[in-house]
XYZ file of C-alpha atoms in Angstrom:
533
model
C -30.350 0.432 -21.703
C -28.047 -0.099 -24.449
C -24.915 -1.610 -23.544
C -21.698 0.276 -24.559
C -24.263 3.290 -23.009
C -23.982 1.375 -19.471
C -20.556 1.004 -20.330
C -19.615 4.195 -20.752
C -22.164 5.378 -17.750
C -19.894 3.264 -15.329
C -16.936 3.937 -16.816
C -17.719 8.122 -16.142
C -16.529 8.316 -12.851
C -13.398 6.900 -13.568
C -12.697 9.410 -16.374
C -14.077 11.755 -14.120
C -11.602 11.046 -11.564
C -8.584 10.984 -13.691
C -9.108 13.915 -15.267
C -9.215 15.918 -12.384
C -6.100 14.066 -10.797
C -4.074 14.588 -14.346
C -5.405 17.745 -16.432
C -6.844 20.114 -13.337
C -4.424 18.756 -10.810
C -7.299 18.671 -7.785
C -6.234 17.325 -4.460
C -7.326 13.386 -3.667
C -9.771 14.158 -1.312
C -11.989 16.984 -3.693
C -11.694 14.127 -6.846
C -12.905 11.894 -4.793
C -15.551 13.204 -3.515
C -16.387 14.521 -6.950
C -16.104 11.039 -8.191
C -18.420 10.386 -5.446
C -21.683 12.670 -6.544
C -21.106 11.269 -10.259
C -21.252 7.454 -9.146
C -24.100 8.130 -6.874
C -26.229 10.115 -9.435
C -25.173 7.866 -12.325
C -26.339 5.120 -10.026
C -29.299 6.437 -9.376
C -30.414 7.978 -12.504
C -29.373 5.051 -14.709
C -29.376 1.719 -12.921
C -32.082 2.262 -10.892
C -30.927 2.702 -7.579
C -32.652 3.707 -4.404
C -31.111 6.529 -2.303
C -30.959 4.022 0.794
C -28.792 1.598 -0.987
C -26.782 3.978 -2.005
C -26.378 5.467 1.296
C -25.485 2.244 2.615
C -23.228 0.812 0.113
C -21.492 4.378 0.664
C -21.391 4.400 4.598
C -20.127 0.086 3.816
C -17.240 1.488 2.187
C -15.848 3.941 4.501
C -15.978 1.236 7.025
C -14.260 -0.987 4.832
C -11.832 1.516 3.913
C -10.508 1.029 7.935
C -7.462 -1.339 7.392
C -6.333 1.775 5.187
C -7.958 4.597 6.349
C -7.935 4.408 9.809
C -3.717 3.492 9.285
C -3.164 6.652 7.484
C -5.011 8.591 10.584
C -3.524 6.500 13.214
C 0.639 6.430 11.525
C 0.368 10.469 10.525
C -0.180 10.634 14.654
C 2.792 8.438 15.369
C 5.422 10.051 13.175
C 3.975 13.708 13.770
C 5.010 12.931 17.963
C 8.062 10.913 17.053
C 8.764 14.345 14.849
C 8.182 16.812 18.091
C 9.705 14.786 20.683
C 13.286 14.388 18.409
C 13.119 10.688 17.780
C 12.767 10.695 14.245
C 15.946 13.107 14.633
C 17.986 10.754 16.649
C 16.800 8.000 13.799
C 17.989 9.881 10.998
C 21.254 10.518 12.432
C 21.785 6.589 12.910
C 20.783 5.662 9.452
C 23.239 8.454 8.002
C 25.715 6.401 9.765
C 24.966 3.099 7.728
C 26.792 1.747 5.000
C 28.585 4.713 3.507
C 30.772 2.818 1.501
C 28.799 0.822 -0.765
C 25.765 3.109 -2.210
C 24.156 0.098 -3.758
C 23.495 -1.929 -0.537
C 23.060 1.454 1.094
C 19.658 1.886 -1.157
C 18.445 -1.845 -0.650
C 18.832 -1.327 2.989
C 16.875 1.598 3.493
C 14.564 2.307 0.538
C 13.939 -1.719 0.033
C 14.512 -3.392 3.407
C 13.756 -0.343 5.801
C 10.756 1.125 3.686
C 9.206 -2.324 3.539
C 9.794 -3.154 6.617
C 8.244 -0.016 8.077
C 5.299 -0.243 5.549
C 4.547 -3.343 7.038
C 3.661 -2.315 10.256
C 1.699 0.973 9.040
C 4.305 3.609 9.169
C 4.745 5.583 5.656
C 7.854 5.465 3.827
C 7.225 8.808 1.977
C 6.990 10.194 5.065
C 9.844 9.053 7.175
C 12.403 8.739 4.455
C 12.833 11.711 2.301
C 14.289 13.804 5.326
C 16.922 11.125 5.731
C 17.878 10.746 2.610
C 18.396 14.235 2.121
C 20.278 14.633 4.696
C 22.747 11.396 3.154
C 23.593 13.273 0.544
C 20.806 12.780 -1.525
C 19.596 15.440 -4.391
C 15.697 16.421 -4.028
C 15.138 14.365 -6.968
C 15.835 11.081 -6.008
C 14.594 11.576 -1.916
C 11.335 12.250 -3.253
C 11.311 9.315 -5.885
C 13.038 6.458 -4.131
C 10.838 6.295 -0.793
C 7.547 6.301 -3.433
C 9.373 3.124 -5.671
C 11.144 1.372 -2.696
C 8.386 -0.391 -1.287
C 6.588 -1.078 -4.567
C 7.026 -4.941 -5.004
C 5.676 -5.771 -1.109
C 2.522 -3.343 -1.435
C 0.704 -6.177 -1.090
C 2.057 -7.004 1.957
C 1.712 -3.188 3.441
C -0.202 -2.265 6.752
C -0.274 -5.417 7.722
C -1.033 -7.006 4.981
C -4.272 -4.569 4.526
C -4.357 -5.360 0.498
C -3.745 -8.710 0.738
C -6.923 -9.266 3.401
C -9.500 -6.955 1.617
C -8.900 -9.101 -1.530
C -9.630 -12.060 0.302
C -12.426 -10.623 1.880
C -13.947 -9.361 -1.485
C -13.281 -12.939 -2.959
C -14.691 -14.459 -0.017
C -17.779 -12.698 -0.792
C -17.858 -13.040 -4.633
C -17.468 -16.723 -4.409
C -19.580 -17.533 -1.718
C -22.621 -18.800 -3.515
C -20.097 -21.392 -5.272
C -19.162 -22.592 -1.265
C -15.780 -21.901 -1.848
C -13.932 -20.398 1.129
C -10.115 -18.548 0.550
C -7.423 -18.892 3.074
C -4.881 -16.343 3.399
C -2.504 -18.913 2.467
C -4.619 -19.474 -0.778
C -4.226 -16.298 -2.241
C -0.859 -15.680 -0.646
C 0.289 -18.398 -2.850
C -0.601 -16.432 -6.528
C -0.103 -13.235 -5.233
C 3.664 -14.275 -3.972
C 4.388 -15.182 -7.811
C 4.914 -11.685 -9.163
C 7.336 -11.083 -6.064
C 11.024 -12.347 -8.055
C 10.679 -10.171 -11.012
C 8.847 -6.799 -10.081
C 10.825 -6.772 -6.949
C 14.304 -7.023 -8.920
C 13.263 -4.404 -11.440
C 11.976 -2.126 -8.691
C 15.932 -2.491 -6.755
C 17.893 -2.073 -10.814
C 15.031 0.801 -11.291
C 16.273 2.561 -7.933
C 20.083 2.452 -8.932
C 19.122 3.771 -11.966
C 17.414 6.392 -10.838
C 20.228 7.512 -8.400
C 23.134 7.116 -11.079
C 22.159 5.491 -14.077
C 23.763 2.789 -16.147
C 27.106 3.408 -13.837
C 25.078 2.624 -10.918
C 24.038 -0.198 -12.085
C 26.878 -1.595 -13.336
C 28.286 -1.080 -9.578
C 25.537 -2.348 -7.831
C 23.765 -5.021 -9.806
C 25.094 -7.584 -7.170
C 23.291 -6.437 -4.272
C 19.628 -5.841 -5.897
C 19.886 -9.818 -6.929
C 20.732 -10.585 -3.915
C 17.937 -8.543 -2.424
C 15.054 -10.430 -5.336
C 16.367 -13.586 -4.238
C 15.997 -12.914 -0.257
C 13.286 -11.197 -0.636
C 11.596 -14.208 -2.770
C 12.722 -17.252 -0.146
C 11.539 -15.417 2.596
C 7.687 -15.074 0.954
C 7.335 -18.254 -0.488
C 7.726 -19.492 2.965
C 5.634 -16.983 4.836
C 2.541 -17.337 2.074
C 2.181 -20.766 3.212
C 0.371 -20.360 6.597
C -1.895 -18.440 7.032
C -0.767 -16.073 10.236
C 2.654 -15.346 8.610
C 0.661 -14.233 5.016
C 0.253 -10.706 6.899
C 3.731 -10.362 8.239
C 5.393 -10.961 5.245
C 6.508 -7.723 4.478
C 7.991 -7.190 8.109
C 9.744 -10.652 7.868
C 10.974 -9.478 3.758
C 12.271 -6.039 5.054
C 14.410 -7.713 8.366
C 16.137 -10.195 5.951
C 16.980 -7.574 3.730
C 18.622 -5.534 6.027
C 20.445 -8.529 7.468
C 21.660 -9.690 4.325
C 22.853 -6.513 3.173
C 24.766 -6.311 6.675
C 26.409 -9.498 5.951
C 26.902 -9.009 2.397
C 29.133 -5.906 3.535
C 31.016 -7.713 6.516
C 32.278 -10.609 3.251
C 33.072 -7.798 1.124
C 35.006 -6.038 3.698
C 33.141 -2.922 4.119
C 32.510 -0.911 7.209
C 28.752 -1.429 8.262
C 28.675 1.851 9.886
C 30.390 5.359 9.716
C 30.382 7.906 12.206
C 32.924 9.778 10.254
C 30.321 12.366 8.412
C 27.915 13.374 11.448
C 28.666 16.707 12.350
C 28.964 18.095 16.222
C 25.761 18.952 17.108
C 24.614 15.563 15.718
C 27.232 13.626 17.549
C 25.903 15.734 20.318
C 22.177 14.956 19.891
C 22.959 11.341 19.954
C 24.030 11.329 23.671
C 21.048 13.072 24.217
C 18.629 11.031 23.114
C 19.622 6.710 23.163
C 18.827 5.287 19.806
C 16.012 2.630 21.968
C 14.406 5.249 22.872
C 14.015 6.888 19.475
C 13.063 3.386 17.824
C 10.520 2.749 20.317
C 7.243 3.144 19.072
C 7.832 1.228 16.278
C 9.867 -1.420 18.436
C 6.483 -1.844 20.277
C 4.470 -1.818 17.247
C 6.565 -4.743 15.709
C 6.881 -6.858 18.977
C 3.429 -6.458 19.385
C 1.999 -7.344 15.781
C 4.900 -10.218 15.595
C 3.098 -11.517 19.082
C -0.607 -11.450 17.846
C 0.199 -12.997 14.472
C 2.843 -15.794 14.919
C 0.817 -17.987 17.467
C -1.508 -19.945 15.691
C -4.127 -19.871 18.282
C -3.545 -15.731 18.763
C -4.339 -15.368 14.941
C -6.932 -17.111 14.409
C -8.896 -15.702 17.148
C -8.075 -12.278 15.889
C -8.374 -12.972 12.642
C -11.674 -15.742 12.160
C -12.937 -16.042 15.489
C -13.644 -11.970 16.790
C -15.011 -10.639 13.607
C -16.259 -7.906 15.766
C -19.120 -6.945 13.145
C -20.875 -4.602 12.238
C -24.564 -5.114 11.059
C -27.195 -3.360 9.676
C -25.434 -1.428 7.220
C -24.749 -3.577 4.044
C -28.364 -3.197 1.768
C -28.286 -6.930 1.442
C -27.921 -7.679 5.136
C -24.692 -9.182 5.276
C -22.523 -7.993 8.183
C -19.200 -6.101 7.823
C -15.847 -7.669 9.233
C -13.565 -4.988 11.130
C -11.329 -7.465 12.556
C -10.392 -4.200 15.212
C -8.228 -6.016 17.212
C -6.274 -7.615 14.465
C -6.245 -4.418 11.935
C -2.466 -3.020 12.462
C -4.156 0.854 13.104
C -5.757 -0.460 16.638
C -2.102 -1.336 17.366
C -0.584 1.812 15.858
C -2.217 3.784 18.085
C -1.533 1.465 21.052
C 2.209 1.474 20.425
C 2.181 5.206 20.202
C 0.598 5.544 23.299
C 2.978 2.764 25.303
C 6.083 4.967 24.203
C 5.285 8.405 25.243
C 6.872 7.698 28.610
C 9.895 6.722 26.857
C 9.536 9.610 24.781
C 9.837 11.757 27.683
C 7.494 14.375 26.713
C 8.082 18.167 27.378
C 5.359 20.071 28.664
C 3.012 21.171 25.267
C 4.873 18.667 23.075
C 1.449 16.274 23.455
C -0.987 19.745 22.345
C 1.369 20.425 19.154
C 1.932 17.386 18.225
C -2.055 16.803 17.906
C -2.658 20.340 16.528
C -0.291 19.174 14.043
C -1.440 15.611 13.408
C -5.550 17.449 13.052
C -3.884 19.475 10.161
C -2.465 16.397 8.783
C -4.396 13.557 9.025
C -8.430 14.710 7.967
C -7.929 15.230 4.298
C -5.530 12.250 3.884
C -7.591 9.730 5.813
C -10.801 10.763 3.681
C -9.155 10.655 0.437
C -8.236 6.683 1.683
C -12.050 6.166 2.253
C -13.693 7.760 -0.097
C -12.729 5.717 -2.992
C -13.961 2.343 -0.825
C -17.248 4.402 -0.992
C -16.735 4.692 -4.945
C -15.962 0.635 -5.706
C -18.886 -0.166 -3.684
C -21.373 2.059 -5.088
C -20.085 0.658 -8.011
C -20.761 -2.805 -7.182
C -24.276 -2.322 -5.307
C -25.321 -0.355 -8.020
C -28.546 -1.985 -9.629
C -29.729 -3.310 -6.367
C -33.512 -3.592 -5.002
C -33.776 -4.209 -1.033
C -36.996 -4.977 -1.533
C -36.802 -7.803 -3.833
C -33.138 -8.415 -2.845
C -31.797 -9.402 -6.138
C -30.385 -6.857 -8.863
C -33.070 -4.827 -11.460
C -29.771 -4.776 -13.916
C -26.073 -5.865 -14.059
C -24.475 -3.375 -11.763
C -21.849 -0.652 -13.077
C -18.735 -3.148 -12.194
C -20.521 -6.267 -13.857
C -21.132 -3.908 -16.700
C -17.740 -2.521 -17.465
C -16.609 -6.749 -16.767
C -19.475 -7.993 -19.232
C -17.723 -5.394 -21.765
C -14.189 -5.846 -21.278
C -14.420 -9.560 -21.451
C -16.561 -9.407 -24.452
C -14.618 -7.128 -26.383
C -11.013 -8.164 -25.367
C -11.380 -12.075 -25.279
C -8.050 -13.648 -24.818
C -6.289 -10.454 -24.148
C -7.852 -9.080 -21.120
C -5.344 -10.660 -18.841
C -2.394 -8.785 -20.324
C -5.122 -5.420 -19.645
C -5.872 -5.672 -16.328
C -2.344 -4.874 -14.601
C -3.155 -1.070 -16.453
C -6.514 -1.351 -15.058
C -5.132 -1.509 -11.549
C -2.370 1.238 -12.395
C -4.877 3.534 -13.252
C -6.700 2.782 -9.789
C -3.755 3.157 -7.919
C -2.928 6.028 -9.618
C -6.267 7.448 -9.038
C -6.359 6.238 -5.001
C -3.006 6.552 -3.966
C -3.211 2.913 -2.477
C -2.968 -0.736 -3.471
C -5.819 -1.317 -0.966
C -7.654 0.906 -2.387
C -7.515 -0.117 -5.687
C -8.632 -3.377 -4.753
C -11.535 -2.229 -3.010
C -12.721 -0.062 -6.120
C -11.747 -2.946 -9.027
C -11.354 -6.266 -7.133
C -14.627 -7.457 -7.965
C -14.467 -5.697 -11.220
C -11.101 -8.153 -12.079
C -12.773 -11.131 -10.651
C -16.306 -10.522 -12.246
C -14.172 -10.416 -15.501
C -12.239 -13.206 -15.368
C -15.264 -15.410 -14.180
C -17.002 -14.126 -17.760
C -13.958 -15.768 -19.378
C -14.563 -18.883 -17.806
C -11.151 -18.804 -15.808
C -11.134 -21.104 -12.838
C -10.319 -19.782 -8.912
C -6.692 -19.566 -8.929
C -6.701 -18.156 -12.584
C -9.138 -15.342 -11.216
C -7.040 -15.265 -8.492
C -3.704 -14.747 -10.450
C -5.750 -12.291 -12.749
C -6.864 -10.099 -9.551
C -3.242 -10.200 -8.376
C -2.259 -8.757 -11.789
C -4.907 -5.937 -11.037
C -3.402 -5.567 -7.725
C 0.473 -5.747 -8.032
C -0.652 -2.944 -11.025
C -2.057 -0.492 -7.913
C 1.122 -1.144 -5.777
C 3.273 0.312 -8.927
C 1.205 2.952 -9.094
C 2.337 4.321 -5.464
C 5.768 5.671 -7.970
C 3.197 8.153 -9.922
C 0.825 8.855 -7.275
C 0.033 12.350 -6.726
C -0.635 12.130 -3.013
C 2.349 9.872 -2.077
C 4.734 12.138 -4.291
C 3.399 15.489 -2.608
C 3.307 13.515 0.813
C 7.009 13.089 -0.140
C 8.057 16.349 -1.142
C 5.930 18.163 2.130
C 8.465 15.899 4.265
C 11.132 18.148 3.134
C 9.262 21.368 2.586
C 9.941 20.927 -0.960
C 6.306 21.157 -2.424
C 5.853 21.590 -6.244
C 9.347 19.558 -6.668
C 7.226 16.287 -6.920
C 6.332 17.914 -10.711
C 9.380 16.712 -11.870
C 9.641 13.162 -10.536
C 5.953 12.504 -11.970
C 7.548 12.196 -15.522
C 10.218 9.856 -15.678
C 8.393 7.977 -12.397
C 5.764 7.546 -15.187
C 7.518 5.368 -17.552
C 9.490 3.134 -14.439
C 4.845 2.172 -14.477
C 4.451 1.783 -17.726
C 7.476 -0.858 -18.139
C 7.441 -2.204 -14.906
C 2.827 -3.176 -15.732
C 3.729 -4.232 -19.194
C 6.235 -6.782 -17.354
C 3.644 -7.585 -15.464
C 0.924 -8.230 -17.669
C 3.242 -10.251 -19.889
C 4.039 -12.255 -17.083
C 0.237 -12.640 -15.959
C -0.466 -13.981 -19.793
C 2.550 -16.229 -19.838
C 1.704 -17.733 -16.753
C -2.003 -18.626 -17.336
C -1.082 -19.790 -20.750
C 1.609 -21.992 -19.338
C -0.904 -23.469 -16.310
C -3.225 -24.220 -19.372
């Protein structure tokens, strides 16, 4: 088969897909099923692929898809019973209480500190937020559109650091016929590079979008002040290996405790009861704030206990793989990691609170009649695409003869782009992964579908590991600013505050905070390999 023809037959479902998401406006879960049927067929048809290996690459990637998937299921369940039993009330009434007096370190507190911090442990920002910031004061505009750019710079560092393992697990993999074996630590230390600068243009891009140049003229203190903690902070944690995961819980604590101290030297009140009406003043007798906080108190003490001791994470994490064998076509086994993934623990938090939730009697029945209509389309549309990538990468393969017929569809479209952008690809690939995050919804995601795509390429350019590695990272940190212009974390958003169709109008300018905020990137990404050289 001709080449650019094998190029442009793997590059199908990705046109495919982004069409459908951009021009026909089709939910996540139909595109990507859609983008499904056309990988499978085109894989079949065209690079020679068996229906079993198909199969199995497909069923690989939903169980890969877990550290995501199975978080989206497992948070949407949290939040839906905090949301019926009150708690999430009684929360939003204490955070309208914080920091009136200074919007700036008002926004770095909650959108940056609180939305990472929450992130971290696998509850969703675009969920939780938007209903508290509208209730601050906020328009519709920018409650939709800060929760979706707040937690952009630690994406990699989400769900417990879900990204951050799959790519290490997918490099793991690519470079194991070399003998080389990645740490957490190892790729912690690349990744954690791009932290300083996206993570101070994501806090000058939130005042912006709140009040413009005034804004920023007002509050340009406390967004340096929140790149620089939030940069200390990981370049210690993505030095051992057990803190790699918890950096984003870690980040989003000392951001909220600088910002608290940064108001007591300035002289400002850190909270104000003074705009909570009555019924709210009412409703916090009611319910204690503990008690409201205390599924995700659990859920941090808990992850914070498995992951700090040396000895706890490294049984979780290398020693009880708990695989799963039998379905990869080549044989090799699949690494859950169950007991370590944050949605095992999710779930276990949720369940530990419920007496302190004090439920009333059918609370428990709506709550799950709610979560059912919730949770099943979201938590496909997170696996599915893990099905895509690994069709993608499987393509081409013979189980009898165990070896590849012809380069599969992601070695193709990396034998192309390396070819035919040379020295250039590395300031590409950052818009590779914000297309893949804007077509999955998920920094994970995009990694799972492109990771070995970005490797594959940079290893055809004759980069070395931590090159690759920086060059993946680029790929990656492009999916995490993608979460600003994704359709499903926008509408997630705007259903939080029964404002539906009002995402429309965030899309647009959202779109051009990506655009600058990759092309940073990618400059960055060139600079710094051309520097190392």
């Amino acid at each position: 088969m001709n080449e650019w023809l094998a190029f442009a037959l793997s590059l199908a479902p990705v046109v495919a897909i982004l069409l459908m998401l951009v021009l026909w406006r089709k939910p996540a879960d139909i595109t990507g099923t859609v983008g499904w049927l056309i990988t499978a067929v085109i894989a079949m048809l065209f690079f020679h692929t068996g229906i079993e290996v198909v199969l199995r690459s497909s069923l690989s990637g939903l169980i890969s898809s877990f550290p995501v998937s199975l978080i989206v299921a497992t948070s949407l369940l949290q939040i839906t019973i905090m949301q019926k039993t009150g708690a999430l009330k009684r929360i939003i009434i204490f955070i309208k209480t914080i920091s009136n007096q200074n919007r700036a370190v008002s926004i770095m507190m909650i959108n940056i500190g609180f939305g990472i911090l929450m992130v971290s442990v696998g509850a969703t920002p675009v969920s939780i937020l938007p209903p508290i910031l509208l209730a601050m004061g906020y328009t519709t505009y920018t409650a939709i559109a800060l929760p979706a750019i707040g937690y952009d710079a630690l994406c990699t560092y989400a769900l417990l650091g879900a990204p951050i393992v799959v790519f290490t697990d997918i490099a793991n993999k690519f470079l194991s016929d070399s003998g080389t074996v990645l740490s957490l630590s190892d790729v912690g230390g690349v990744f954690f590079m791009f932290l300083p600068i996206v993570s101070t243009m994501i806090g000058f891009a939130m005042l912006w979008i709140v009040g413009k140049g005034k804004e920023v003229k007002k509050g340009w203190l406390p967004v340096l002040l929140t790149g620089g903690v939030i940069t200390l902070v990981a370049y210690f944690t993505n030095k051992v290996d057990n803190l790699v995961p918890l950096t984003g819980v870690i980040c989003g604590a000392a951001v909220i405790l600088a910002m608290v101290l940064f108001l007591k030297l300035s002289g400002k009140k850190v909270f104000d009861r003074s705009k909570l009406t009555d019924e709210e003043k009412a409703y916090e007798k009611e319910m204690p704030l503990w008690r409201a906080f205390m599924p995700w108190i659990l859920l941090t003490v808990i992850i914070i206990a498995l992951n700090i001791p040396k000895e706890s994470f490294n049984f979780l994490y290398r020693t009880l793989l708990l695989p799963i064998n039998g379905i990869n076509a080549d044989g090799s086994p699949i690494f859950t990691r169950a007991l370590w993934n944050a949605y095992t623990w999710i779930l276990v938090s949720t369940l530990l609170s419920l007496p302190f939730l004090k439920l009333k009697r059918g609370v428990m029945g709506d709550s799950l009649k709610t979560w059912g209509k919730r949770a099943l389309r979201p938590t496909f549309a997170a696996s599915i695409f893990f099905a895509i990538g690994t069709v993608m990468q499987t393509a081409g393969y013979d189980m009898v003869s165990k070896s590849f017929k012809v380069d599969s569809m992601v070695k193709t479209l990396a034998n192309v782009s390396a070819g035919a952008l040379h020295g250039a690809y590395q300031y590409i690939v950052a818009f590779v992964g914000l297309i893949g995050g804007f077509i999955t919804g998920s920094e994970a995601s995009t990694v799972g579908m492109f990771g070995t795509y970005a490797l594959t390429s940079a290893q055809e350019l004759s980069f070395g590991v931590k090159d690759m590695i920086l060059i993946a990272a680029a790929l990656a940190f492009g999916g995490g600013l993608a979460s600003v212009i994704s359709p499903a974390k926008l509408q997630n958003a705007a259903a939080s505050i029964d404002k539906i169709g009002e995402e429309q109008k965030v899309i647009r300018p959202a779109f051009v905070f990506a655009i600058v905020f990759t092309a940073v990137t990618a400059v960055f990404t060139g600079l710094s390999l051309a520097f190392g050289k």
